[in-house]
Coordinates of C-alpha atoms in Angstrom, one line a residue:
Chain A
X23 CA -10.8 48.0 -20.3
X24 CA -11.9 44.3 -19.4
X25 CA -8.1 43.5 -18.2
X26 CA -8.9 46.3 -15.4
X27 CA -12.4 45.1 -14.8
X28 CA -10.9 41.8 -14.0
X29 CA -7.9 43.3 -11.9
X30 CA -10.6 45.5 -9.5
X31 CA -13.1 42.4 -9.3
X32 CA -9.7 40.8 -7.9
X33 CA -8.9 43.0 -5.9
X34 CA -12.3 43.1 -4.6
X35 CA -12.5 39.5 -3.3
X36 CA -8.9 39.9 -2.1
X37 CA -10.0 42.5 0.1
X38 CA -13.2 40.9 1.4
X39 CA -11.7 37.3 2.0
X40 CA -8.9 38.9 4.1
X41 CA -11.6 41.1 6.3
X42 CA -13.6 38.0 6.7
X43 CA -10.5 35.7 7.0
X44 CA -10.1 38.2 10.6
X45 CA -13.1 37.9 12.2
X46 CA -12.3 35.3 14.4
X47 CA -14.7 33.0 16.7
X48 CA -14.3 31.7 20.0
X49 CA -13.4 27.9 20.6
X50 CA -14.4 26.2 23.6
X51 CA -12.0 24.2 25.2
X52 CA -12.7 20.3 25.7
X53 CA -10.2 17.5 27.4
X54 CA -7.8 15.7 25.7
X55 CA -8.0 12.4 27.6
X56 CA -11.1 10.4 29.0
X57 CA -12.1 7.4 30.0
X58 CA -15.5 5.9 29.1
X59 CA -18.3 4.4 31.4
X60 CA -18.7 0.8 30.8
X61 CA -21.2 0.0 33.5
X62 CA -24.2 0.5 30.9
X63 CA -22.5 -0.9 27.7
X64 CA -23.1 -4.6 26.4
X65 CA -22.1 -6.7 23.5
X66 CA -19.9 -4.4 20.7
X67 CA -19.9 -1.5 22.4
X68 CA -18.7 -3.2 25.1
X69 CA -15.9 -4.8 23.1
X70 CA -14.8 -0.8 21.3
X71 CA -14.8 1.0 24.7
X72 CA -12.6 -1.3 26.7
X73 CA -10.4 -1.5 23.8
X74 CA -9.9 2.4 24.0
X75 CA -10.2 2.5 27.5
X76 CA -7.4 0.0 27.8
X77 CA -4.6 0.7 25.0
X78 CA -5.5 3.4 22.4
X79 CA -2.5 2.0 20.0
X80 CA -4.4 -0.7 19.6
X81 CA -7.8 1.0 19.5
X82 CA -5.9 2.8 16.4
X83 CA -4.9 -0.6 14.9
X84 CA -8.1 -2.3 15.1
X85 CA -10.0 0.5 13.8
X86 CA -7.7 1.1 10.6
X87 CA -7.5 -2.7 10.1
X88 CA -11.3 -2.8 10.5
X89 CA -11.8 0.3 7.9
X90 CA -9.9 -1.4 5.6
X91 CA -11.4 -4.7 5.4
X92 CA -14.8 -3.1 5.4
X93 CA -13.6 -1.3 2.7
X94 CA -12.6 -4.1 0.3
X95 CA -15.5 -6.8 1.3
X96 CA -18.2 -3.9 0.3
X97 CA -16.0 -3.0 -2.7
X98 CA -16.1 -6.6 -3.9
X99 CA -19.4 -7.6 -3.1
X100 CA -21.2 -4.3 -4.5
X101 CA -18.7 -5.3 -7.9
X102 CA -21.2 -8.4 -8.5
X103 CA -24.1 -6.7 -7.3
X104 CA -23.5 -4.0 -10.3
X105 CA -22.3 -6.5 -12.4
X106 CA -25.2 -8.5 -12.2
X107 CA -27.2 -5.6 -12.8
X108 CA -25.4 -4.3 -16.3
X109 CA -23.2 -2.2 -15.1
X110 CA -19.4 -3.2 -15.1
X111 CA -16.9 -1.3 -16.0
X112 CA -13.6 -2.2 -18.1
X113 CA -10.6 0.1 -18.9
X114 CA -12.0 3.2 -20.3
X115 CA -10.9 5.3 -23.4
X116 CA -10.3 9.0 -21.8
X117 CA -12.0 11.9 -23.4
X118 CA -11.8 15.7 -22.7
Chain B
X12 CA -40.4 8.0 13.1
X13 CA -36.9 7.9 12.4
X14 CA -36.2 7.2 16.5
X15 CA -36.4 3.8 15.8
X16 CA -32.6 4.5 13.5
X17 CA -31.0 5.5 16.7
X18 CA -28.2 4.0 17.8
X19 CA -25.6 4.3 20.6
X20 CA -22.1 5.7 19.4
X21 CA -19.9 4.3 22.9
X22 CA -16.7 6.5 22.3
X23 CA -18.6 9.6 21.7
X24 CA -21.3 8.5 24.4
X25 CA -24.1 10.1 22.4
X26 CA -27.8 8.1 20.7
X27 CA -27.1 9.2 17.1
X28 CA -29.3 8.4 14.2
X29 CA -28.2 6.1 11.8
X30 CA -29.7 6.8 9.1
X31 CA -27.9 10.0 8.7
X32 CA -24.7 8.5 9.0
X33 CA -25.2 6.4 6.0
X34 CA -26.9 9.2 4.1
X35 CA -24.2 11.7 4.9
X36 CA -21.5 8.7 4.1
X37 CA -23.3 8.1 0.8
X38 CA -23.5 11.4 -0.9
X39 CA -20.1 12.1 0.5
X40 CA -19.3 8.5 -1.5
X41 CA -20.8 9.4 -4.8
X42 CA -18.8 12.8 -5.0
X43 CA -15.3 11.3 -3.6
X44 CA -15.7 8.2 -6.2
X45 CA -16.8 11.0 -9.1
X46 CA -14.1 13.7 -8.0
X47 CA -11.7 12.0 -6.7
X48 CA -11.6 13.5 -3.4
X49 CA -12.1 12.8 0.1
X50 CA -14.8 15.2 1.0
X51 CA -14.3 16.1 4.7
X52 CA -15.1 19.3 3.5
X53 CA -18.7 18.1 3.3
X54 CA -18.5 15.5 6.2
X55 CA -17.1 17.5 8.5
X56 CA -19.7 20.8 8.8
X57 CA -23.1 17.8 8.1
X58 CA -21.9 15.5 11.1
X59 CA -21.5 19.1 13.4
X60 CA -25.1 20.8 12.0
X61 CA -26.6 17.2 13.0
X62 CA -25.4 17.3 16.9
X63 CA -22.4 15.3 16.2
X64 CA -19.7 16.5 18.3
X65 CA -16.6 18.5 16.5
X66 CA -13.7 16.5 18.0
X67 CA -14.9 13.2 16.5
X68 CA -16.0 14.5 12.9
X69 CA -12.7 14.8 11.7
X70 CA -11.2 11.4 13.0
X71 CA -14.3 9.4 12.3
X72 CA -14.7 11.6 9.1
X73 CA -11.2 10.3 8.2
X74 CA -11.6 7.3 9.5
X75 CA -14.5 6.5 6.6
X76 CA -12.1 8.1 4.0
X77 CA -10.2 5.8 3.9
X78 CA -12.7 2.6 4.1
X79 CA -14.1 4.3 1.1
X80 CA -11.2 5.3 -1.2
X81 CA -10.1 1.5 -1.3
X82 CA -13.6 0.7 -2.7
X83 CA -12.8 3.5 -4.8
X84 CA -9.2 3.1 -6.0
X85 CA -10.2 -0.2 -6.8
X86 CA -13.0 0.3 -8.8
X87 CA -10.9 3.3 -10.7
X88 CA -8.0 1.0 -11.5
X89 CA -10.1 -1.7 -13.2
X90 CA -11.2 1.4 -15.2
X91 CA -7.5 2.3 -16.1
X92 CA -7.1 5.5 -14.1
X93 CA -4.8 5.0 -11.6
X94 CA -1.4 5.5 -12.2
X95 CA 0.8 3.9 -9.9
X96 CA 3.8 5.8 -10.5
X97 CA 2.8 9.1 -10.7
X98 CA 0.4 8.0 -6.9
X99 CA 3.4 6.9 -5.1
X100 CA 5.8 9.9 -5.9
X101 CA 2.7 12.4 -5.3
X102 CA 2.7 10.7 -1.6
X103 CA 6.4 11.3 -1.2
X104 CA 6.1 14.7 -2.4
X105 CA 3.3 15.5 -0.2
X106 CA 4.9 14.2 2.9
X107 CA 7.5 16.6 2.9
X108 CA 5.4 18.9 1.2
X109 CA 3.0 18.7 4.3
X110 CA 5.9 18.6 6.9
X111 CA 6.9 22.0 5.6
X112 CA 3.4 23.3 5.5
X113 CA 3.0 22.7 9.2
X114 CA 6.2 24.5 10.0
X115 CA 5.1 27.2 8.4
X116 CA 1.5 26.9 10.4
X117 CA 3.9 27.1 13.6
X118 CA 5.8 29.9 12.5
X119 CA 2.3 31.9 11.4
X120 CA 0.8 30.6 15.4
X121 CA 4.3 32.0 17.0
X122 CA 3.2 35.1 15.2
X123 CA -0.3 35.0 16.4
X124 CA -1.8 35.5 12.4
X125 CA -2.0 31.9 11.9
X126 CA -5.9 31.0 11.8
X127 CA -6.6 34.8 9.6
X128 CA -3.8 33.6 7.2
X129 CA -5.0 30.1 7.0
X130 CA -8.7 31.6 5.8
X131 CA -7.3 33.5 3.8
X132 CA -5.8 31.5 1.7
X133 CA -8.4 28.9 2.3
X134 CA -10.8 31.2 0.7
X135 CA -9.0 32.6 -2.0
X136 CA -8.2 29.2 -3.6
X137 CA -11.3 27.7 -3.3
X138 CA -12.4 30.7 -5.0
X139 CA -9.6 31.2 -7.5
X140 CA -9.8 27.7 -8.7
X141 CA -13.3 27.5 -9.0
X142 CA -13.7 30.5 -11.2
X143 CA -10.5 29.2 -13.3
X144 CA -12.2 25.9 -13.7
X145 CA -15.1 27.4 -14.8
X146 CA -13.6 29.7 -17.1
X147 CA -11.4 27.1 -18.7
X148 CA -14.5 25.4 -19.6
X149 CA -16.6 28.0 -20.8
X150 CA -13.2 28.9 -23.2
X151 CA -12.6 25.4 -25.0
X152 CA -14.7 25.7 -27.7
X153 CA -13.2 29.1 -27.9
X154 CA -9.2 28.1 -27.7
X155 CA -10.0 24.9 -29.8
X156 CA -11.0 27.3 -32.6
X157 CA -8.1 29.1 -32.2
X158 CA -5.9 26.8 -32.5
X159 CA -7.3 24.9 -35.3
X160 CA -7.3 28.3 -37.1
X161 CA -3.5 27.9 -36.5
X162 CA -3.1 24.4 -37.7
X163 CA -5.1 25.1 -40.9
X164 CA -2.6 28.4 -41.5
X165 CA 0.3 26.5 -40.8
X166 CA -1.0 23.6 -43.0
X167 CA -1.4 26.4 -46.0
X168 CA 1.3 28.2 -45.1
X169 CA 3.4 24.2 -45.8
X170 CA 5.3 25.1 -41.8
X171 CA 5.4 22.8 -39.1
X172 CA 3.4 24.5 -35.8
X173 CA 5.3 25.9 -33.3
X174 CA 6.2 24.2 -30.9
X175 CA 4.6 24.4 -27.3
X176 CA 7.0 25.8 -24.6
X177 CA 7.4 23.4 -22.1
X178 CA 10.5 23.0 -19.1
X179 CA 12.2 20.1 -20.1
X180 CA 15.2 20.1 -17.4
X181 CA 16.5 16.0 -17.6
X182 CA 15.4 13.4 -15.9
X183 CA 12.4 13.3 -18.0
X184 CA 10.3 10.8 -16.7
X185 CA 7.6 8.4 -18.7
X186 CA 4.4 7.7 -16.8
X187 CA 2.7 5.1 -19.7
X188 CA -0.9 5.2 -17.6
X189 CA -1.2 9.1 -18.3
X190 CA 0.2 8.7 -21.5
X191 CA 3.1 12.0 -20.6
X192 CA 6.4 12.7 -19.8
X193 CA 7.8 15.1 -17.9
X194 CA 10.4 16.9 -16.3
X195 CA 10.8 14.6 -12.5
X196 CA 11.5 18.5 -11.1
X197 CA 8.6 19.7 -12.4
X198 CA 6.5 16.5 -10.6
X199 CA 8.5 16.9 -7.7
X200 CA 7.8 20.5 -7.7
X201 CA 4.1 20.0 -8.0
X202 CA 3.6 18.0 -5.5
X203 CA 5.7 19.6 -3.1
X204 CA 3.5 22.5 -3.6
X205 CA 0.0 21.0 -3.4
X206 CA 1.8 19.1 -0.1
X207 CA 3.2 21.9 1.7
X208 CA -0.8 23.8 0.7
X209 CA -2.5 20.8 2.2
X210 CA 0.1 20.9 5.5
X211 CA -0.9 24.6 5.8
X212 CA -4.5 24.5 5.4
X213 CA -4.9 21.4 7.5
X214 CA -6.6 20.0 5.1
X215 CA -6.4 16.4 3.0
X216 CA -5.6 18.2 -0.4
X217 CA -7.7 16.3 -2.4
X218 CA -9.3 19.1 -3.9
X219 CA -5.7 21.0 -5.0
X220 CA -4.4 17.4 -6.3
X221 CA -6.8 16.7 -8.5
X222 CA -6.5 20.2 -10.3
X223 CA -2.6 20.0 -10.1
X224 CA -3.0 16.8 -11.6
X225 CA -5.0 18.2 -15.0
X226 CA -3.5 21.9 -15.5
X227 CA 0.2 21.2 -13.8
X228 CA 0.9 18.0 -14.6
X229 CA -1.7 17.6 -17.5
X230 CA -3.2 14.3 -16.6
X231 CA -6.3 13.0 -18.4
X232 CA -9.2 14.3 -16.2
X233 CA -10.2 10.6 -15.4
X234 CA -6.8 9.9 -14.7
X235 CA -6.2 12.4 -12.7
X236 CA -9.3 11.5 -10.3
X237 CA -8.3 7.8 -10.2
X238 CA -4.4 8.8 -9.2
X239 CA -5.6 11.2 -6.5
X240 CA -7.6 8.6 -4.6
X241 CA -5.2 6.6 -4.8
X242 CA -2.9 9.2 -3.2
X243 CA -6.5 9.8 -0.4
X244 CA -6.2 6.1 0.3
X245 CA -2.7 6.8 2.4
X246 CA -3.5 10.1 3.4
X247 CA -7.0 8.6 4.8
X248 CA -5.1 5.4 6.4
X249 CA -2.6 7.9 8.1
X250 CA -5.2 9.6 9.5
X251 CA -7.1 7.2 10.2
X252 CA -4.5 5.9 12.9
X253 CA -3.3 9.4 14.2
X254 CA -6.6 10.2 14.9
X255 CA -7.2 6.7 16.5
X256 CA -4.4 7.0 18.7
X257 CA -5.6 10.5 20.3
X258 CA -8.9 8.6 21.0
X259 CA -10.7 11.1 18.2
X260 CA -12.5 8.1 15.9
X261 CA -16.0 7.0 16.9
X262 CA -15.7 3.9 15.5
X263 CA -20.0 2.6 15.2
X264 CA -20.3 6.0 13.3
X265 CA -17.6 5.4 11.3
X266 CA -18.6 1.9 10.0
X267 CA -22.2 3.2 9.7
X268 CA -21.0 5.9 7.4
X269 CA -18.5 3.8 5.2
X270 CA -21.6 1.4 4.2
X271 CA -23.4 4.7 2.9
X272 CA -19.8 5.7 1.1
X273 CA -18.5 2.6 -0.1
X274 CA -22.1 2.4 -1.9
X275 CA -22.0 6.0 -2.7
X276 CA -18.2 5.4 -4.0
X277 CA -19.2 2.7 -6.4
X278 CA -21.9 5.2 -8.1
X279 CA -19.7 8.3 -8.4
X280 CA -16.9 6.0 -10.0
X281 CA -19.2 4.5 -12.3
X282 CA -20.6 8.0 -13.2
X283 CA -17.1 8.8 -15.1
X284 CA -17.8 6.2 -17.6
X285 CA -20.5 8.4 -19.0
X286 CA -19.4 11.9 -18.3
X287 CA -16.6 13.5 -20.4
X288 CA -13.2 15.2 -18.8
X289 CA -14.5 18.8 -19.4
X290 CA -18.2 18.1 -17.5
X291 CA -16.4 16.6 -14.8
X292 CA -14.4 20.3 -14.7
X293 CA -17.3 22.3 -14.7
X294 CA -19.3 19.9 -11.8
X295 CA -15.9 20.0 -9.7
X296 CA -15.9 24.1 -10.3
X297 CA -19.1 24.8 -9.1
X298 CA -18.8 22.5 -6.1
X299 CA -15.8 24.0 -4.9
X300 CA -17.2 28.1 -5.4
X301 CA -20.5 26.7 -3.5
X302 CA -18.0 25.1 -0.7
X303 CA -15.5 28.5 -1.0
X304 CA -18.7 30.5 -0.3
X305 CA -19.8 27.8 2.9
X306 CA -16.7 29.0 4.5
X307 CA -16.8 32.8 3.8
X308 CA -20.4 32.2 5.7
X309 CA -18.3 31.1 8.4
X310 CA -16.2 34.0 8.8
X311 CA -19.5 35.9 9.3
X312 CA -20.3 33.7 11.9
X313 CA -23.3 32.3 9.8
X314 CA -22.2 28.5 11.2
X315 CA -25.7 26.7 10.5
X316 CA -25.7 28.5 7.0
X317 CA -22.7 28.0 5.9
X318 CA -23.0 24.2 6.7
X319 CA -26.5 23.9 5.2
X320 CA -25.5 25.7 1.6
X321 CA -22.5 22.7 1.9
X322 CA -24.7 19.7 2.6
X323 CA -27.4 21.5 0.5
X324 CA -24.5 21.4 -2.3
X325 CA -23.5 18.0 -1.8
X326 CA -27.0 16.6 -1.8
X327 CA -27.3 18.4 -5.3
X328 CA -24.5 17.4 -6.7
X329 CA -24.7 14.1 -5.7
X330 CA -28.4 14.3 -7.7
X331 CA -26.7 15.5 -10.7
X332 CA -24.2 12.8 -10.8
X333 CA -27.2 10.0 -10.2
X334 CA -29.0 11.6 -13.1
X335 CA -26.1 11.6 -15.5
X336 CA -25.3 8.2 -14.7
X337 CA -28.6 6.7 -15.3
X338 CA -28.9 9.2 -18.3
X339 CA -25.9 7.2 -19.6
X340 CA -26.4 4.3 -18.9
X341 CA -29.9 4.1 -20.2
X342 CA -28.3 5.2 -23.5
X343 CA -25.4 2.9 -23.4
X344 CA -28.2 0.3 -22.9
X345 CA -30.2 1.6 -26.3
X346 CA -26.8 1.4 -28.2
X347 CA -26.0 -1.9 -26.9
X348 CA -29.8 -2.8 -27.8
X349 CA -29.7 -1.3 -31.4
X350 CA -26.0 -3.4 -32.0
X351 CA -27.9 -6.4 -30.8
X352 CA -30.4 -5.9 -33.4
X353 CA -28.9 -4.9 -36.2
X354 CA -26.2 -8.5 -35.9
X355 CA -29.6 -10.8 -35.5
X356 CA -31.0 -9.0 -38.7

């Protein structure tokens, strides 16, 4: 008796996910390519809007390469900050 | 009040406030870090509800993904639970895995059923795993029983157990870091699988690694968070740069919101330490039926709903992990206290 609970409660949401999954909405369209104003930008913004203004490859590159060094200065500085406060970590024993 | 937080974004040309960048990038930190995931199922929907226009959450969304899963990775490797080997041939796997995924997203489009199918089975597993998650864990004590029951008989009895059925087609391959070895089709096959699921639903795959990782491969829960990220870290770079290239990352946002993660990140991963492979289950189920039930709000057009119960799920979560983490490390504190003691006495 519970194995058929469990296979009509299945088929249950399978029916009700694909009714939903078919009620589509409307997207609205947007363009693919634009070009930014830089009459009204200064300093940094500056610097990012002329860079993807002028050569989006290396928009791309700059903004990975700036990810990733953000990335590992916060990752080592927020390591001493933790470590100062107590809480380090070393290799861990893994329990279930 | 908060005005004074506002800050230009130039590639999206829009004042945005700042503060909610690095709040949104922090509790989206503290759950990638603690799941293993990259959570632009969380990013994606908050940045939208807050005005933040669709066509530069997902590149800037991916953009801090991958910012944060180095601060991450790192932190999880110190810990001892990344493993290298089993990372590097889940990105091979995927890549094809994905390439296959979005041939098959072409073939559905051609056909017109792509965006119903892709719901569909967007829906059902998030569903489908949550409720297995969750009733894996509420049946451990259960099975543990069970089978001790069966080592005691067997013990009596003067046999050997049985031994567990497994597919064992050669080459078997050692990964040390997991501590398993295993059949390299069934790895391959794996990750092909969770790939070519990811290339169809569009999505990262965190959340289908992490789970393949524990039930198909049968990684160490911590382990299998830690080798993920490590397998988000690529993904997130990739995308990252594609999404550069097509002009899609807003780049202040992006920064704003990996100082909030990269915080956030160092919390979750932290969190581990103290929670044990079967809460981190359970916590991981839940989240992903709350996020399975965001999207079948979607479907009924409930947009602002279903991305409030997801940000109202990821702020709650998020407490849940803070409170077990200073639970546990207020305790590890008394231990270390009471050890202290007891060698001065």
């Amino acid at each position: 008796m519970k194995r058929y609970m469990v296979l009509i409660l299945n088929f249950f949401f399978l029916a009700v996910s694909s009714n939903l999954a078919f009620a589509e909405g409307v997207a609205k369209a947007e363009p693919l390519q634009k070009t930014i104003d830089l009459a009204k930008l200064t300093g940094l913004n500056y610097f990012f809007a002329s860079w993807y203004n002028d050569n989006m490859w290396l928009y791309a590159i700059m903004v990975t390469a700036i990810m990733g060094v953000i990335g590992l200065v916060i990752a080592l500085v927020t390591d001493i900050i933790l470590k100062m406060i107590g809480m380090e970590v070393h290799k861990m024993e893994h329990h279930e | 009040m908060f005005d004074m937080f506002n800050v230009y974004l130039p590639i999206a040309e829009m004042q945005f406030n700042a503060l909610i960048l690095v709040a949104i990038g922090f509790s989206v930190g503290v759950l990638g870090g603690f799941f293993g995931v990259g959570g632009a199922w969380v990013v994606t929907p908050a940045l939208n509800i807050f005005g933040f226009p669709m066509a530069y959450a997902i590149g800037t969304d991916l953009a801090h993904i991958f910012g944060k899963s180095i601060v991450a990775t790192a932190k999880h490797r110190k810990m001892g639970n990344v493993d290298m080997k089993l990372g590097l041939m889940s990105i091979v796997g995927s890549v094809v895995g994905v390439e296959i995924g979005a041939q098959n997203v072409m073939w559905l489009t051609k056909l017109g059923i792509a965006g119903p199918v892709v719901r569909y089975l967007y829906m059902v597993l998030l569903f489908g795993l949550g409720f297995y998650m969750l009733y894996d864990y509420l049946t451990k004590d259960k099975r543990a029983a069970v089978q001790a029951a069966k080592v005691a008989e067997a013990a009596r009895a003067g046999l050997d157990l049985p031994v567990r059925k497994a597919w064992n087609l050669p080459p078997m391959i050692h990964f040390p870091a997991s501590g398993i070895t295993i059949s390299l089709w069934t790895v391959t096959g794996v990750f092909l699988f969770t790939g070519w699921l990811s290339g169809l639903l569009g999505v990262g795959g965190g959340f289908i690694r992490m789970p393949a990782l524990i039930y198909l491969i049968g990684c160490p829960t911590a382990i299998a968070i830690g080798t993920d990220l490590f397998s988000v870290l690529f993904s997130g770079a990739y995308g990252c740069f594609t999404y550069g290239i097509k002009g899609r990352v807003e780049i202040i946002a992006a920064v704003l919101m990996l100082i909030g993660a990269a915080i956030g990140a160092q919390i979750g991963v932290t969190a581990v330490k103290y929670i044990r492979g079967y809460g981190i289950r359970l916590l991981f189920a839940i989240m992903i039926i709350l996020a399975g039930s965001s999207v079948a709000l979607k479907q009924f057009e409930l947009t602002t709903a279903a991305a409030w119960l997801v940000m109202t799920a990821a702020l709650g979560m998020c407490a849940v992990i803070m409170i077990k983490l200073y639970n546990g490390f207020k305790k590890e504190q008394a231990e270390k206290a009471a050890y202290a003691g007891k060698g001065g006495a």
